[in-house]
mmCIF file of C-alpha atoms in Angstrom:
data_model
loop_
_atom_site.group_PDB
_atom_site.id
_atom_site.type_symbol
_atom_site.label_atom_id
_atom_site.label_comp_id
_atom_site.label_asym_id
_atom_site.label_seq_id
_atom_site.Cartn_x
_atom_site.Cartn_y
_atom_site.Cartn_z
ATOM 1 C CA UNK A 1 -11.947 0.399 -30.423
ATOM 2 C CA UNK A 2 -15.510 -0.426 -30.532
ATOM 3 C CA UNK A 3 -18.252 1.957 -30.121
ATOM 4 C CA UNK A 4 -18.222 3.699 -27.302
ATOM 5 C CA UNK A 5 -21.166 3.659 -24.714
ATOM 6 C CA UNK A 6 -23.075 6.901 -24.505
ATOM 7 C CA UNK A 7 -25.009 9.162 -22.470
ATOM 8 C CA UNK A 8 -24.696 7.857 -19.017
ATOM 9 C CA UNK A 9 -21.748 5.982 -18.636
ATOM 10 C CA UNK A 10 -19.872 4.690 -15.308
ATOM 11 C CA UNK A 11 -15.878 5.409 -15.711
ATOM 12 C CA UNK A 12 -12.930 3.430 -14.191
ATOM 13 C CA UNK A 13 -9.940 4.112 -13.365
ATOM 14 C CA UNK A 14 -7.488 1.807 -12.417
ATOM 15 C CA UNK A 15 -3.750 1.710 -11.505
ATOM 16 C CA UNK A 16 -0.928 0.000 -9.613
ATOM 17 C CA UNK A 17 0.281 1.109 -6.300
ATOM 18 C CA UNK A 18 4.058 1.749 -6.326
ATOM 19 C CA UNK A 19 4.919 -0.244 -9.057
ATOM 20 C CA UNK A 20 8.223 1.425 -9.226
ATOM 21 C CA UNK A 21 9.087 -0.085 -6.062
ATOM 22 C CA UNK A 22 7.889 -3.857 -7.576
ATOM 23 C CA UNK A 23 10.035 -3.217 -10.601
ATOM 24 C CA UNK A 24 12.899 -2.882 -8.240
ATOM 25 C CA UNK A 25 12.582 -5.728 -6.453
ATOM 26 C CA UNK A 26 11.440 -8.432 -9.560
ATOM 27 C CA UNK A 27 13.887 -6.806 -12.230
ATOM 28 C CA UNK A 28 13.321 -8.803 -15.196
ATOM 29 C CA UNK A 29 10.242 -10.678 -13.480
ATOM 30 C CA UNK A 30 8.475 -7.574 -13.609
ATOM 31 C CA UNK A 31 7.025 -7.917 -17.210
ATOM 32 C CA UNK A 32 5.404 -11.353 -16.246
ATOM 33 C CA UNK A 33 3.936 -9.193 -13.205
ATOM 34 C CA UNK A 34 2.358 -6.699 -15.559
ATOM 35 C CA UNK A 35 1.515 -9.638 -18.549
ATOM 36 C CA UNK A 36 -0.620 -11.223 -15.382
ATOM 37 C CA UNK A 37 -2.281 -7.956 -14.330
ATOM 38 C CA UNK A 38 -3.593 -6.472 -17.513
ATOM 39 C CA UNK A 39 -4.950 -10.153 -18.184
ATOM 40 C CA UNK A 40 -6.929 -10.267 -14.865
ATOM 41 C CA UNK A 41 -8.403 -6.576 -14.703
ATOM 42 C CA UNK A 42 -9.044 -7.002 -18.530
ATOM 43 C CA UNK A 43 -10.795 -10.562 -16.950
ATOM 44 C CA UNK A 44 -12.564 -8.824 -13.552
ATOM 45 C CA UNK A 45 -13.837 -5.399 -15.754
ATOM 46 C CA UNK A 46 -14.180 -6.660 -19.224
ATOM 47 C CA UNK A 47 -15.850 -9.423 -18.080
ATOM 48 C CA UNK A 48 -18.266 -7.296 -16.072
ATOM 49 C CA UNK A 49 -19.205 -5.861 -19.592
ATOM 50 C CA UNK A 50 -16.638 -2.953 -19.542
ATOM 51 C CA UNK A 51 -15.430 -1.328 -22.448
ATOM 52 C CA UNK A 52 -11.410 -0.878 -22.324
ATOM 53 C CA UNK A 53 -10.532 2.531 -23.413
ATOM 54 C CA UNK A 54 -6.950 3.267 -22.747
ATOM 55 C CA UNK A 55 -4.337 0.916 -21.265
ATOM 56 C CA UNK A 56 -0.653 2.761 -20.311
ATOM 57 C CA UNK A 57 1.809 0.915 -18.677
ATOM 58 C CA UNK A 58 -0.144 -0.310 -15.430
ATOM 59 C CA UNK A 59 -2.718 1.902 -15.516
ATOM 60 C CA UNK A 60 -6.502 0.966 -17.312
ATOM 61 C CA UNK A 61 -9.299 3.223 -18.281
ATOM 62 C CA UNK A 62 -12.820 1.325 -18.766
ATOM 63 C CA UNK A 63 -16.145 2.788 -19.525
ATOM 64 C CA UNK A 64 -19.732 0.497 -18.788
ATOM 65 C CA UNK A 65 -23.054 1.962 -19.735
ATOM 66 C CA UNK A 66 -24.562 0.562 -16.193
ATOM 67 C CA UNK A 67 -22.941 1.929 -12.914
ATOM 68 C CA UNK A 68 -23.754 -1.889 -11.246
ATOM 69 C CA UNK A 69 -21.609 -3.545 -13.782
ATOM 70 C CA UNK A 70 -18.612 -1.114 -13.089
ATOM 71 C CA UNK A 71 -18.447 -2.196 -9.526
ATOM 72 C CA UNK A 72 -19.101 -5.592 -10.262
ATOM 73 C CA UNK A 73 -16.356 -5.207 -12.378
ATOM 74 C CA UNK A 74 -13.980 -3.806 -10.068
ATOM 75 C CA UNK A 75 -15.288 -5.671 -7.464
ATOM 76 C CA UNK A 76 -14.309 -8.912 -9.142
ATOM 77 C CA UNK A 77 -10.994 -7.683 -10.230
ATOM 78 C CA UNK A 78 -9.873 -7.075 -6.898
ATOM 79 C CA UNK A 79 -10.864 -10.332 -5.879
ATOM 80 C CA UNK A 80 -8.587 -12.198 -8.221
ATOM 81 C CA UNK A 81 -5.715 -9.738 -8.247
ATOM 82 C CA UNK A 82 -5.893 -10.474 -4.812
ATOM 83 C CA UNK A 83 -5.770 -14.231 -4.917
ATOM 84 C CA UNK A 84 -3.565 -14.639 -7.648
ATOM 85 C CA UNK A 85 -0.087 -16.006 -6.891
ATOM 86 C CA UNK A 86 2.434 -13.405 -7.903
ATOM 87 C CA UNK A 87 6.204 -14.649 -8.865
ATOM 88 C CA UNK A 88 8.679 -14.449 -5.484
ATOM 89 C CA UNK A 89 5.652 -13.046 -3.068
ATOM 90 C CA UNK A 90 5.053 -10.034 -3.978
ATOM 91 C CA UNK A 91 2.206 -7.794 -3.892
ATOM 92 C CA UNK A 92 0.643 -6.042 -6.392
ATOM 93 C CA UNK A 93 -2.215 -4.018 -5.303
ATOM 94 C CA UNK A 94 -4.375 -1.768 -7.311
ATOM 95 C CA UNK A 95 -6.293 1.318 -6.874
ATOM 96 C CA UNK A 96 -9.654 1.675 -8.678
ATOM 97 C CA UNK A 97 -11.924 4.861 -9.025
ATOM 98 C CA UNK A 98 -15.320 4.924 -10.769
ATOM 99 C CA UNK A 99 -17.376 7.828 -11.491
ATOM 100 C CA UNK A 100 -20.471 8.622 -13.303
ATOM 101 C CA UNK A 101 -21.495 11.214 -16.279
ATOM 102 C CA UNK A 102 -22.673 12.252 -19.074
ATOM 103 C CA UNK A 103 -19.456 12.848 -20.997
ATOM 104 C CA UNK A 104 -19.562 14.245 -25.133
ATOM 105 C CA UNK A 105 -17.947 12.040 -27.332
ATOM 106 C CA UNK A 106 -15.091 13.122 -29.692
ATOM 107 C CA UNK A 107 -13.032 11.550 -32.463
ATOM 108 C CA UNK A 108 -10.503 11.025 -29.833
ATOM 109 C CA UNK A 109 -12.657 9.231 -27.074
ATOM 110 C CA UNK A 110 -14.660 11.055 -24.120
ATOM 111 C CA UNK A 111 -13.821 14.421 -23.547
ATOM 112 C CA UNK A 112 -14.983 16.895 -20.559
ATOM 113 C CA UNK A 113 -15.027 16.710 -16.469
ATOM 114 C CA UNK A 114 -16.569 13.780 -15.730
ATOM 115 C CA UNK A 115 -13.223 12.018 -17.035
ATOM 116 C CA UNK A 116 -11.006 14.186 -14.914
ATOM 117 C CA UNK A 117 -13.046 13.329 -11.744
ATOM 118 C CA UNK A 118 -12.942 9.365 -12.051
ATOM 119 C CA UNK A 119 -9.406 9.877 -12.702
ATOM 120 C CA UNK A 120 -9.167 11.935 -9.706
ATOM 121 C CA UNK A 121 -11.027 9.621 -7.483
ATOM 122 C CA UNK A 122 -8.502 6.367 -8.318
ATOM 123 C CA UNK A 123 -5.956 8.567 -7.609
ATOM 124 C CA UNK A 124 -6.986 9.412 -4.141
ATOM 125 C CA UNK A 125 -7.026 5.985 -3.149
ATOM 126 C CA UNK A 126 -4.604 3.382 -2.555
ATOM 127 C CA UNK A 127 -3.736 -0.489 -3.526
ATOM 128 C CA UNK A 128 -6.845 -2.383 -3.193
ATOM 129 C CA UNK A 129 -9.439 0.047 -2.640
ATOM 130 C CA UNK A 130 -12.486 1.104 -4.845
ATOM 131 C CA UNK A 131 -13.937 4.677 -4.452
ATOM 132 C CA UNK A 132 -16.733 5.873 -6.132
ATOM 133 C CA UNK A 133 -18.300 9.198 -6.328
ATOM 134 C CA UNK A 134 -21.230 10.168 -4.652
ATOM 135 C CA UNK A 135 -23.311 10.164 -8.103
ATOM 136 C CA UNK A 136 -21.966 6.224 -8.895
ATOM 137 C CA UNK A 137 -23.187 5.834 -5.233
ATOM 138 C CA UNK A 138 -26.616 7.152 -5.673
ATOM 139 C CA UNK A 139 -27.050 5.387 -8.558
ATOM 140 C CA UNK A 140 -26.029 1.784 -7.258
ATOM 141 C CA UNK A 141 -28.741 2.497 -3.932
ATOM 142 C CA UNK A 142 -29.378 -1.066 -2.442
ATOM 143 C CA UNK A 143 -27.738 -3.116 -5.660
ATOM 144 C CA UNK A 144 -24.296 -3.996 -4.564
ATOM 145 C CA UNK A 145 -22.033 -6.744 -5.122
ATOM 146 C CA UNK A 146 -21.810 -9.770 -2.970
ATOM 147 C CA UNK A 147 -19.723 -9.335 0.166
ATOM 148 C CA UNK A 148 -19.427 -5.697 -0.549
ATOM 149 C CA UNK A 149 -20.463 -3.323 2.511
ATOM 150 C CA UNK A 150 -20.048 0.734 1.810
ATOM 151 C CA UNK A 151 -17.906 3.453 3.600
ATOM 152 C CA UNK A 152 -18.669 7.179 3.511
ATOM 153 C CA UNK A 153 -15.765 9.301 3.182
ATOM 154 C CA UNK A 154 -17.141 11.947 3.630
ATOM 155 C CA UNK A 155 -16.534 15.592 1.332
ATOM 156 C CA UNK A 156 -13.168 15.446 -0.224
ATOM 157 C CA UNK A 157 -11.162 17.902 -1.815
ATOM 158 C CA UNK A 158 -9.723 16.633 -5.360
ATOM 159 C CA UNK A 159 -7.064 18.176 -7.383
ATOM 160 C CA UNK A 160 -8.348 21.495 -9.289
ATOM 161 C CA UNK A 161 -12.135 20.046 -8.724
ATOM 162 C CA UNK A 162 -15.203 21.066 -6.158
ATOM 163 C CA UNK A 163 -15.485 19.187 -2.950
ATOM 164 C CA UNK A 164 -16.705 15.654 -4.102
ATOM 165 C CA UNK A 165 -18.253 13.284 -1.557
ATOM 166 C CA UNK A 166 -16.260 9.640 -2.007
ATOM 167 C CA UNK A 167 -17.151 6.105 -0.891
ATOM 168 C CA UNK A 168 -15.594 3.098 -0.404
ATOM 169 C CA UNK A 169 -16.251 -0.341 -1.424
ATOM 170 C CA UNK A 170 -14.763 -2.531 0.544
ATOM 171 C CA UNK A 171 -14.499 -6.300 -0.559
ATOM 172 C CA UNK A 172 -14.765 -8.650 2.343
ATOM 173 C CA UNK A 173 -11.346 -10.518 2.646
ATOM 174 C CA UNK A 174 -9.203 -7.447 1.518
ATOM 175 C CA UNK A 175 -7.435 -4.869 3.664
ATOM 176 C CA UNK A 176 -9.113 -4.083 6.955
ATOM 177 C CA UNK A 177 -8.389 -0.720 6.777
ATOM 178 C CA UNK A 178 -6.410 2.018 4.514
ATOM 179 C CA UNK A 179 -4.341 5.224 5.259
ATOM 180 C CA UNK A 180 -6.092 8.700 4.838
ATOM 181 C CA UNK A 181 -7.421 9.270 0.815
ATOM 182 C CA UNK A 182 -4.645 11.182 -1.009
ATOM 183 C CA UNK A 183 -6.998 14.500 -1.272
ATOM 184 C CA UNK A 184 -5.667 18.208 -1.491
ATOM 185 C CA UNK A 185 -7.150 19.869 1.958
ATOM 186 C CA UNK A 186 -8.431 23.136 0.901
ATOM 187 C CA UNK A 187 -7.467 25.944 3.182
ATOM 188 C CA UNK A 188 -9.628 27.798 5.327
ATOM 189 C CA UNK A 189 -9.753 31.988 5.529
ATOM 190 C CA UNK A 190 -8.044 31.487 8.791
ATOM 191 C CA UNK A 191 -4.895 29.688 7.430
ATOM 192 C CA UNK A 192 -4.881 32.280 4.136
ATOM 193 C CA UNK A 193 -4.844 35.086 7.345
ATOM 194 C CA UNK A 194 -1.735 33.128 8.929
ATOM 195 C CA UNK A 195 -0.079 33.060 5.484
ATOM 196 C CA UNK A 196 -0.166 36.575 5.357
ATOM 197 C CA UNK A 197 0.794 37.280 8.221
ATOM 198 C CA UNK A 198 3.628 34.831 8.628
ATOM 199 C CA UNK A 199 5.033 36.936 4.962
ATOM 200 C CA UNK A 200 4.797 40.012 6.033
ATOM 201 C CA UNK A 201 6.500 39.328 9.235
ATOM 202 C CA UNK A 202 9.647 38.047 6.979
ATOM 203 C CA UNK A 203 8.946 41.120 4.680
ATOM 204 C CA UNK A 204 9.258 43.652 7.896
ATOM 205 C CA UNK A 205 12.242 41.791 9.685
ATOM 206 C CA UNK A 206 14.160 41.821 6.088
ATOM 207 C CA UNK A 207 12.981 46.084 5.992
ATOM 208 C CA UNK A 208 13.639 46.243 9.759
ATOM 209 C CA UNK A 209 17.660 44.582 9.529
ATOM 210 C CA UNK A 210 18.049 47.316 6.440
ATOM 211 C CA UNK A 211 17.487 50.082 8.548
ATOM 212 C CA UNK A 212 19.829 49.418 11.223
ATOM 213 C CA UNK A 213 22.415 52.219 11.639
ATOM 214 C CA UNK A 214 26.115 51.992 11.700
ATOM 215 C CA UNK A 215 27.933 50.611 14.430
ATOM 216 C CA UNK A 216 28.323 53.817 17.088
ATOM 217 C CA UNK A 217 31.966 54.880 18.877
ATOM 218 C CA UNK A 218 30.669 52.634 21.925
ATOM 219 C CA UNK A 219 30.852 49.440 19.464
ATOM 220 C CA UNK A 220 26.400 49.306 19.564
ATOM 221 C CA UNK A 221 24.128 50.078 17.228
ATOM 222 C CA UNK A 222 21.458 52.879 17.165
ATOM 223 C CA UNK A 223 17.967 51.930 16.588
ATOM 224 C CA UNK A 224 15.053 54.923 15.660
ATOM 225 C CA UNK A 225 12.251 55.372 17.366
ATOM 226 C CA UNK A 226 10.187 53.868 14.386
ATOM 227 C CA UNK A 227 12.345 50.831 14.113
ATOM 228 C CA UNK A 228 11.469 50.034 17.683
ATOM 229 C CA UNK A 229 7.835 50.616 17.046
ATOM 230 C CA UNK A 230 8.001 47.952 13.801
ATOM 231 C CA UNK A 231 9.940 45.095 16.113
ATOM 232 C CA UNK A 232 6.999 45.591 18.109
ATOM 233 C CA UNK A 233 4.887 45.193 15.489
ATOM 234 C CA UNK A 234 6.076 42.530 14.509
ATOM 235 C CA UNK A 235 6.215 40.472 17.637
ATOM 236 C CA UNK A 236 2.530 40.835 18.583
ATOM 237 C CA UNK A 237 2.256 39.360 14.727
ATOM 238 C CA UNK A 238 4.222 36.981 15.864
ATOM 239 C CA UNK A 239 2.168 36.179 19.124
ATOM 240 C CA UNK A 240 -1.226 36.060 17.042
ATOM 241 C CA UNK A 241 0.138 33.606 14.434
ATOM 242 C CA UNK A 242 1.458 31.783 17.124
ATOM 243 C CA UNK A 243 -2.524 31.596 19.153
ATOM 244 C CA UNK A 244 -3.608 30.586 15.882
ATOM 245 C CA UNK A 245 -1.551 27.933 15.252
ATOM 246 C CA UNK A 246 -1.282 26.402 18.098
#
């Protein structure tokens, strides 16, 4: 590996969407499927000036020492993964995210957050989309690729990280539009309240059923006073997880 780029350096992330489901359909034509697509993001990104990190399976890991080359890079990538003529039609789309930090630098590559959040970001998308954090964002202001245009995303909620704001590039001639990003919602103090609430409902009907008496002479059963007064209890529960809810 060659030296590494330091102190501010632009991360990305890239990957193939479902590429289980390709190997399925191509069998054996699969490895000229991922021969071709290592060749052309190696092409679009190292091209761009990108150093490659890591390469496993589908999935690449570049670092560039100038957030405008990384999405020039990716940018450019997309473009000819997208126009490249895959073996029986298929499609082979590929998610990029691309983040920017100030990572440390051990024997055994970058090391520290910033890594986790690029990695984070291409995750949340899907085939064919860039997202970038808001940092890579800031830092690329009015200096974007040709026939890019920019989408706000608003605050997102990646896996085990703060809220991160995400945009979009979106290269003209790709997809019009994607599905939601694949973010972990947080949850709010209300839905914690209906969590409770919904357990200790099951924990009082389980204590409630427990306490039942004995079948009587008459064939019914005998409920207390107090085991009235918890059935009650528990259906207004009931009533205010259900106004909450709904």
């Amino acid at each position: 590996m060659s030296a590494l780029p330091g102190g501010t350096v632009t991360f990305v992330f890239t990957d193939v969407e479902g590429s289980t489901r390709l190997l399925q359909a191509l069998g054996d034509r699969y490895g000229e499927v991922v021969r071709d697509h290592r060749r052309l993001v190696r092409e679009g990104l190292g091209g761009a000036g990108g150093t490659e990190i890591d390469t496993q399976g589908d999935a690449f890991f570049f670092s560039f020492a100038r957030a405008s080359d990384a999405a020039r890079g990716a940018v450019d990538a997309q473009r000819v993964l997208r126009n490249h003529g895959w073996p029986d039609g298929a499609e082979v789309r590929v998610r990029m995210g691309l983040h920017t930090g100030e990572p440390s630098v051990g024997e055994e590559g970058y090391l520290g957050l910033d890594v986790v959040r690029a990695a984070r970001i291409s995750a949340a998308g899907h085939g064919g989309q860039i997202l970038v954090s808001e940092t890579t964002r800031a830092l690329l202001g009015n200096v974007l690729p040709e026939g890019v245009t920019v989408h706000d995303h608003g605050e997102t909620q990646l896996k085990d990280l703060q809220h991160e704001r995400i945009f979009e590039l979106a290269v003209d001639g790709g997809p019009a539009s994607f599905p939601p990003l694949k973010t972990e919602a947080p949850k709010s103090p209300g839905d914690a309240l209906a969590e409770r609430i919904k357990r200790q409902v099951e924990q009082d009907i389980e204590r409630s059923f427990s306490d039942i008496s004995p079948p009587t002479l008459t064939g019914r059963r005998a409920f207390s006073g107090p085991i009235i007064a918890l059935l009650v209890g528990i259906a207004i529960a009931v009533i205010v997880l259900a106004l909450y809810l709904n």
